[in-house]
XYZ file of N, CA and C in Angstrom:
486
model
N -69.011 -18.629 16.748
C -70.029 -18.851 15.706
C -69.900 -17.736 14.635
N -69.900 -18.173 13.362
C -69.804 -17.167 12.292
C -71.221 -16.839 11.809
N -71.371 -15.574 11.369
C -72.646 -15.127 10.799
C -72.461 -14.910 9.325
N -73.589 -14.649 8.638
C -73.556 -14.482 7.225
C -72.640 -13.309 6.816
N -72.646 -12.250 7.629
C -71.833 -11.064 7.256
C -70.348 -11.353 7.486
N -69.996 -12.357 8.330
C -68.603 -12.712 8.519
C -67.995 -13.264 7.253
N -68.849 -13.880 6.373
C -68.373 -14.505 5.183
C -68.213 -13.477 4.010
N -68.737 -12.264 4.187
C -68.651 -11.298 3.120
C -67.229 -10.743 3.059
N -66.751 -10.556 1.838
C -65.445 -9.950 1.613
C -65.488 -8.465 1.976
N -64.337 -7.909 2.378
C -64.350 -6.469 2.638
C -64.503 -5.709 1.299
N -65.046 -4.499 1.341
C -65.203 -3.688 0.117
C -63.872 -3.436 -0.556
N -63.893 -3.360 -1.889
C -62.658 -3.045 -2.644
C -62.494 -1.561 -2.890
N -63.367 -0.752 -2.294
C -63.288 0.701 -2.378
C -63.490 1.271 -0.980
N -63.188 2.559 -0.833
C -63.412 3.244 0.433
C -64.922 3.355 0.681
N -65.449 2.688 1.659
C -66.882 2.678 1.887
C -67.477 4.062 2.328
N -66.623 4.977 2.704
C -67.061 6.281 3.163
C -67.141 7.325 2.029
N -66.554 6.968 0.854
C -66.591 7.913 -0.305
C -67.485 7.357 -1.359
N -68.426 8.201 -1.806
C -69.299 7.772 -2.876
C -68.461 7.526 -4.132
N -68.819 6.583 -4.922
C -68.110 6.211 -6.172
C -69.183 6.136 -7.264
N -69.757 7.263 -7.621
C -70.856 7.290 -8.595
C -70.292 7.068 -9.996
N -70.927 6.201 -10.739
C -70.580 5.983 -12.162
C -71.804 6.206 -13.005
N -71.619 6.717 -14.183
C -72.712 6.929 -15.116
C -72.502 5.984 -16.299
N -73.548 5.271 -16.674
C -73.515 4.365 -17.878
C -74.411 5.045 -18.901
N -73.914 5.135 -20.092
C -74.703 5.800 -21.175
C -74.922 4.852 -22.347
N -76.152 4.824 -22.802
C -76.543 4.043 -24.008
C -77.388 4.985 -24.871
N -77.100 4.990 -26.162
C -78.026 5.717 -27.100
C -78.699 4.696 -27.973
N -79.903 5.034 -28.473
C -80.686 4.065 -29.256
C -81.410 4.755 -30.369
N -81.560 4.061 -31.497
C -82.375 4.517 -32.606
C -83.266 3.334 -33.026
N -84.551 3.676 -33.212
C -85.545 2.683 -33.656
C -86.310 3.368 -34.806
N -86.326 2.711 -35.990
C -86.931 3.276 -37.163
C -88.323 2.660 -37.412
N -89.165 2.766 -36.393
C -90.575 2.376 -36.443
C -90.764 0.900 -36.792
N -89.850 0.031 -36.199
C -89.979 -1.409 -36.312
C -89.775 -1.981 -34.946
N -89.628 -3.303 -34.789
C -89.272 -3.918 -33.531
C -87.774 -3.906 -33.283
N -87.002 -3.503 -34.309
C -85.519 -3.518 -34.251
C -85.012 -2.191 -33.655
N -84.168 -2.298 -32.636
C -83.520 -1.122 -32.076
C -82.000 -1.340 -32.123
N -81.290 -0.252 -32.453
C -79.842 -0.283 -32.551
C -79.305 0.671 -31.474
N -78.501 0.133 -30.554
C -77.963 0.893 -29.479
C -76.449 1.033 -29.658
N -75.956 2.127 -29.139
C -74.490 2.323 -29.056
C -74.145 2.343 -27.562
N -73.209 1.485 -27.199
C -72.692 1.410 -25.859
C -71.195 1.578 -25.956
N -70.707 2.763 -25.593
C -69.323 3.136 -25.853
C -69.024 2.939 -27.324
N -68.144 2.063 -27.709
C -67.809 1.841 -29.118
C -68.501 0.571 -29.682
N -69.491 0.057 -28.992
C -70.112 -1.208 -29.350
C -71.548 -0.996 -29.864
N -71.866 -1.679 -30.938
C -73.207 -1.694 -31.450
C -73.957 -2.894 -30.899
N -75.120 -2.633 -30.355
C -75.973 -3.692 -29.779
C -77.320 -3.585 -30.456
N -77.819 -4.732 -30.949
C -79.087 -4.751 -31.661
C -80.054 -5.624 -30.873
N -81.278 -5.137 -30.716
C -82.340 -5.997 -30.184
C -83.469 -6.031 -31.195
N -84.198 -7.120 -31.164
C -85.298 -7.281 -32.144
C -86.231 -8.345 -31.543
N -87.292 -8.621 -32.224
C -88.181 -9.693 -31.765
C -87.886 -10.953 -32.618
N -88.347 -12.075 -32.116
C -88.031 -13.349 -32.776
C -88.451 -13.419 -34.249
N -89.582 -12.792 -34.573
C -90.089 -12.894 -35.936
C -89.178 -12.305 -36.958
N -88.586 -11.148 -36.718
C -87.647 -10.561 -37.676
C -86.205 -10.960 -37.398
N -85.872 -11.281 -36.154
C -84.653 -12.022 -35.768
C -83.323 -11.393 -36.238
N -83.203 -10.048 -36.085
C -81.893 -9.446 -36.407
C -81.048 -9.262 -35.139
N -81.561 -9.697 -33.996
C -80.842 -9.660 -32.749
C -81.652 -10.284 -31.663
N -81.071 -10.446 -30.479
C -81.856 -11.009 -29.389
C -82.991 -10.056 -28.976
N -84.008 -10.606 -28.338
C -85.077 -9.770 -27.810
C -84.544 -8.994 -26.599
N -85.176 -7.870 -26.276
C -84.760 -7.149 -25.096
C -84.749 -8.007 -23.800
N -85.731 -8.927 -23.647
C -85.729 -9.781 -22.472
C -84.579 -10.752 -22.508
N -84.226 -11.283 -23.714
C -83.059 -12.089 -23.800
C -81.763 -11.328 -23.463
N -81.775 -10.053 -23.774
C -80.643 -9.204 -23.407
C -80.540 -9.051 -21.903
N -81.673 -9.007 -21.213
C -81.594 -8.896 -19.767
C -81.027 -10.154 -19.177
N -81.370 -11.331 -19.744
C -80.749 -12.561 -19.278
C -79.241 -12.557 -19.587
N -78.900 -12.072 -20.790
C -77.448 -11.935 -21.118
C -76.732 -11.047 -20.153
N -77.385 -9.943 -19.780
C -76.758 -9.040 -18.776
C -76.602 -9.737 -17.439
N -77.601 -10.506 -17.034
C -77.466 -11.250 -15.791
C -76.302 -12.208 -15.832
N -76.193 -12.992 -16.918
C -75.072 -13.931 -17.068
C -73.738 -13.205 -17.082
N -73.637 -12.128 -17.880
C -72.389 -11.381 -17.967
C -71.971 -10.760 -16.659
N -72.951 -10.190 -15.947
C -72.683 -9.571 -14.661
C -72.208 -10.606 -13.655
N -72.866 -11.758 -13.644
C -72.377 -12.846 -12.761
C -70.922 -13.191 -13.061
N -70.609 -13.265 -14.384
C -69.205 -13.589 -14.765
C -68.220 -12.548 -14.238
N -68.577 -11.300 -14.327
C -67.664 -10.214 -13.848
C -67.512 -10.316 -12.359
N -68.626 -10.434 -11.605
C -68.577 -10.459 -10.152
C -67.914 -11.733 -9.627
N -68.129 -12.865 -10.310
C -67.421 -14.115 -9.937
C -65.897 -13.845 -10.050
N -65.488 -13.214 -11.123
C -64.075 -12.940 -11.292
C -63.530 -12.015 -10.224
N -64.250 -10.968 -9.932
C -63.766 -9.976 -8.933
C -63.704 -10.615 -7.549
N -64.699 -11.381 -7.185
C -64.734 -12.029 -5.877
C -63.636 -13.113 -5.758
N -63.524 -13.850 -6.892
C -62.458 -14.918 -6.898
C -61.085 -14.306 -6.713
N -60.834 -13.178 -7.406
C -59.555 -12.522 -7.242
C -59.303 -12.110 -5.799
N -60.336 -11.517 -5.165
C -60.217 -11.034 -3.788
C -59.980 -12.187 -2.833
N -60.583 -13.339 -3.133
C -60.428 -14.525 -2.256
C -59.239 -15.383 -2.623
N -58.560 -15.069 -3.730
C -57.551 -15.942 -4.272
C -58.122 -17.319 -4.521
N -59.338 -17.324 -5.043
C -60.068 -18.517 -5.407
C -59.679 -18.902 -6.810
N -59.138 -20.109 -6.988
C -58.667 -20.518 -8.308
C -59.745 -21.249 -9.120
N -59.957 -20.783 -10.330
C -60.844 -21.447 -11.273
C -60.362 -21.178 -12.658
N -60.700 -22.048 -13.601
C -60.241 -21.864 -14.963
C -61.307 -21.403 -15.928
N -62.566 -21.548 -15.571
C -63.670 -21.105 -16.410
C -64.972 -21.184 -15.625
N -65.987 -20.495 -16.149
C -67.358 -20.574 -15.616
C -68.279 -20.629 -16.763
N -69.267 -21.547 -16.710
C -70.305 -21.665 -17.753
C -71.629 -21.358 -17.053
N -72.427 -20.506 -17.652
C -73.727 -20.138 -17.071
C -74.836 -20.310 -18.108
N -75.908 -20.896 -17.683
C -77.109 -21.008 -18.491
C -78.229 -20.313 -17.722
N -79.048 -19.575 -18.422
C -80.196 -18.895 -17.755
C -81.434 -19.077 -18.604
N -82.527 -19.464 -17.956
C -83.836 -19.586 -18.612
C -84.816 -18.725 -17.845
N -85.473 -17.827 -18.571
C -86.429 -16.943 -17.892
C -87.843 -17.251 -18.374
N -88.772 -17.313 -17.420
C -90.180 -17.568 -17.737
C -90.911 -16.247 -17.725
N -91.606 -15.958 -18.785
C -92.395 -14.739 -18.899
C -93.759 -15.035 -19.485
N -94.777 -14.448 -18.942
C -96.137 -14.563 -19.478
C -96.298 -13.429 -20.495
N -96.313 -13.758 -21.751
C -96.296 -12.743 -22.803
C -97.558 -11.889 -22.849
N -98.567 -12.268 -22.135
C -99.775 -11.435 -22.054
C -99.466 -10.106 -21.394
N -98.468 -10.071 -20.477
C -98.180 -8.802 -19.790
C -97.727 -7.735 -20.731
N -96.779 -8.038 -21.644
C -96.306 -7.021 -22.560
C -97.304 -6.737 -23.650
N -98.374 -7.487 -23.728
C -99.463 -7.252 -24.738
C -100.624 -6.517 -24.096
N -100.431 -6.065 -22.830
C -101.420 -5.202 -22.232
C -102.485 -5.816 -21.354
N -102.345 -7.129 -21.028
C -103.344 -7.756 -20.138
C -103.118 -7.246 -18.724
N -104.121 -6.627 -18.148
C -104.014 -6.077 -16.773
C -103.785 -7.226 -15.802
N -102.956 -6.925 -14.789
C -102.704 -7.911 -13.717
C -101.629 -8.950 -14.074
N -101.106 -8.902 -15.321
C -100.056 -9.816 -15.724
C -98.732 -8.986 -15.908
N -97.740 -9.310 -15.119
C -96.549 -8.540 -15.186
C -95.833 -8.730 -16.518
N -95.265 -7.666 -17.101
C -94.642 -7.706 -18.429
C -93.175 -8.146 -18.420
N -92.689 -8.656 -17.333
C -91.324 -9.093 -17.210
C -91.295 -10.492 -16.608
N -90.083 -10.999 -16.320
C -89.948 -12.354 -15.921
C -90.675 -12.681 -14.622
N -91.313 -13.842 -14.607
C -91.848 -14.393 -13.329
C -90.752 -15.080 -12.562
N -89.908 -15.795 -13.304
C -88.844 -16.580 -12.651
C -87.655 -16.717 -13.637
N -86.507 -16.967 -13.028
C -85.277 -17.268 -13.810
C -84.593 -18.429 -13.156
N -84.254 -19.416 -13.930
C -83.435 -20.537 -13.462
C -82.015 -20.337 -14.040
N -81.045 -20.372 -13.184
C -79.650 -20.264 -13.606
C -78.839 -21.476 -13.162
N -77.999 -21.954 -14.020
C -77.073 -23.031 -13.700
C -75.666 -22.485 -13.922
N -74.904 -22.398 -12.802
C -73.566 -21.846 -12.822
C -72.615 -23.041 -12.600
N -71.806 -23.319 -13.574
C -70.867 -24.427 -13.541
C -69.465 -23.802 -13.510
N -68.784 -23.948 -12.384
C -67.447 -23.307 -12.189
C -66.413 -24.430 -12.195
N -65.418 -24.242 -13.035
C -64.336 -25.239 -13.234
C -63.242 -24.913 -12.117
N -63.231 -25.717 -11.058
C -62.374 -25.448 -9.965
C -62.101 -26.720 -9.131
N -60.978 -26.673 -8.453
C -60.670 -27.763 -7.504
C -60.822 -27.271 -6.064
N -61.330 -26.043 -5.900
C -61.488 -25.454 -4.565
C -62.538 -26.263 -3.742
N -62.465 -26.117 -2.416
C -63.366 -26.823 -1.533
C -64.810 -26.305 -1.660
N -65.737 -27.165 -1.233
C -67.135 -26.759 -1.231
C -67.388 -25.554 -0.337
N -66.653 -25.451 0.769
C -66.784 -24.303 1.686
C -66.380 -23.015 0.995
N -65.276 -23.061 0.275
C -64.816 -21.807 -0.427
C -65.743 -21.474 -1.581
N -66.274 -22.497 -2.252
C -67.234 -22.229 -3.315
C -68.468 -21.571 -2.746
N -68.936 -22.040 -1.596
C -70.091 -21.457 -0.939
C -69.850 -19.973 -0.548
N -68.658 -19.712 -0.083
C -68.292 -18.288 0.254
C -68.290 -17.445 -0.999
N -67.750 -17.957 -2.067
C -67.739 -17.215 -3.333
C -69.175 -16.971 -3.772
N -70.030 -17.983 -3.726
C -71.415 -17.832 -4.134
C -72.093 -16.724 -3.309
N -71.954 -16.771 -1.987
C -72.599 -15.759 -1.132
C -72.158 -14.329 -1.520
N -70.882 -14.170 -1.769
C -70.371 -12.861 -2.107
C -70.870 -12.395 -3.463
N -70.931 -13.304 -4.406
C -71.387 -12.970 -5.759
C -72.848 -12.560 -5.676
N -73.674 -13.313 -4.966
C -75.096 -12.975 -4.840
C -75.282 -11.647 -4.123
N -74.425 -11.323 -3.207
C -74.507 -10.074 -2.462
C -74.152 -8.887 -3.357
N -73.136 -9.070 -4.231
C -72.562 -7.964 -5.024
C -73.108 -7.788 -6.400
N -73.687 -8.795 -7.044
C -74.085 -8.732 -8.462
C -75.203 -7.727 -8.650
N -74.951 -6.567 -9.343
C -75.989 -5.558 -9.526
C -77.200 -6.112 -10.296
N -76.978 -6.861 -11.351
C -78.099 -7.307 -12.166
C -78.914 -8.347 -11.391
N -78.299 -9.281 -10.698
C -79.018 -10.229 -9.906
C -79.871 -9.515 -8.841
N -79.285 -8.494 -8.237
C -80.033 -7.744 -7.217
C -81.209 -6.939 -7.835
N -81.084 -6.464 -9.082
C -82.223 -5.838 -9.797
C -83.329 -6.858 -9.991
N -82.973 -8.006 -10.433
C -83.986 -9.092 -10.647
C -84.689 -9.410 -9.299
N -83.875 -9.560 -8.264
C -84.420 -9.882 -6.952
C -85.345 -8.780 -6.431
N -84.924 -7.509 -6.597
C -85.752 -6.356 -6.175
C -87.046 -6.296 -6.963
N -87.066 -6.795 -8.194
C -88.265 -6.804 -9.009
C -89.154 -8.013 -8.689
N -88.779 -8.750 -7.645
C -89.540 -9.930 -7.205
C -89.582 -11.021 -8.238
N -88.491 -11.177 -8.982
C -88.352 -12.293 -9.915
C -87.817 -13.465 -9.117
N -88.505 -14.564 -9.163
C -88.058 -15.746 -8.427
C -86.790 -16.274 -9.060
N -85.738 -16.351 -8.293
C -84.428 -16.800 -8.788
C -84.140 -18.196 -8.210
N -83.869 -19.123 -9.101
C -83.508 -20.500 -8.763
C -82.072 -20.662 -9.320
N -81.085 -20.521 -8.472
C -79.720 -20.555 -8.931
C -79.005 -21.764 -8.355
N -78.438 -22.569 -9.278
C -77.699 -23.762 -8.893
C -76.229 -23.595 -9.266
N -75.343 -23.812 -8.291
C -73.876 -23.772 -8.528
C -73.372 -25.183 -8.524
N -72.526 -25.490 -9.486
C -71.888 -26.820 -9.582
C -70.402 -26.657 -9.766
N -69.664 -27.539 -9.127
C -68.238 -27.625 -9.356
C -67.957 -28.604 -10.510
N -67.050 -28.204 -11.409
C -66.653 -29.066 -12.504
C -65.127 -29.191 -12.454
N -64.618 -30.343 -12.803
C -63.135 -30.468 -12.811
C -62.526 -29.358 -13.670
N -61.426 -28.745 -13.176
C -60.810 -27.669 -13.897
C -60.366 -28.147 -15.290
N -60.494 -27.248 -16.271
C -60.062 -27.593 -17.647
C -58.734 -26.980 -18.000
């Protein structure tokens, strides 16, 4: 009989040695809703919908979730020798805007997130399920959402390879 941990891939680093990484972001806000961040050599802008010079910070968290899933899918697929040609992800987050406007008892972040992951592959359903389990176990951003008690409704679909 196999258990859930039997399906997990072995670590790609020495599990006995800490591998601490530091991520640095700097930001400037000139007394508006627009913030300009520097991430390494990249400029990232966030804003609110009304002035619309960039995605909102909450939209950026959804972008981070999608991007992180893409990275971890790739890493796990490489480790499994899982063949795929592309992955498409959609994420919709539900937030009660009263929370960020100061209403007590209303959380200022997502209540729930629905994700649809469409992976272009001819791999078996069993291998896709193993990939999914490993991605969910390893994805840092998904685990942050989960730890924040955001309800995650994630659907994986196989699509013919392109």
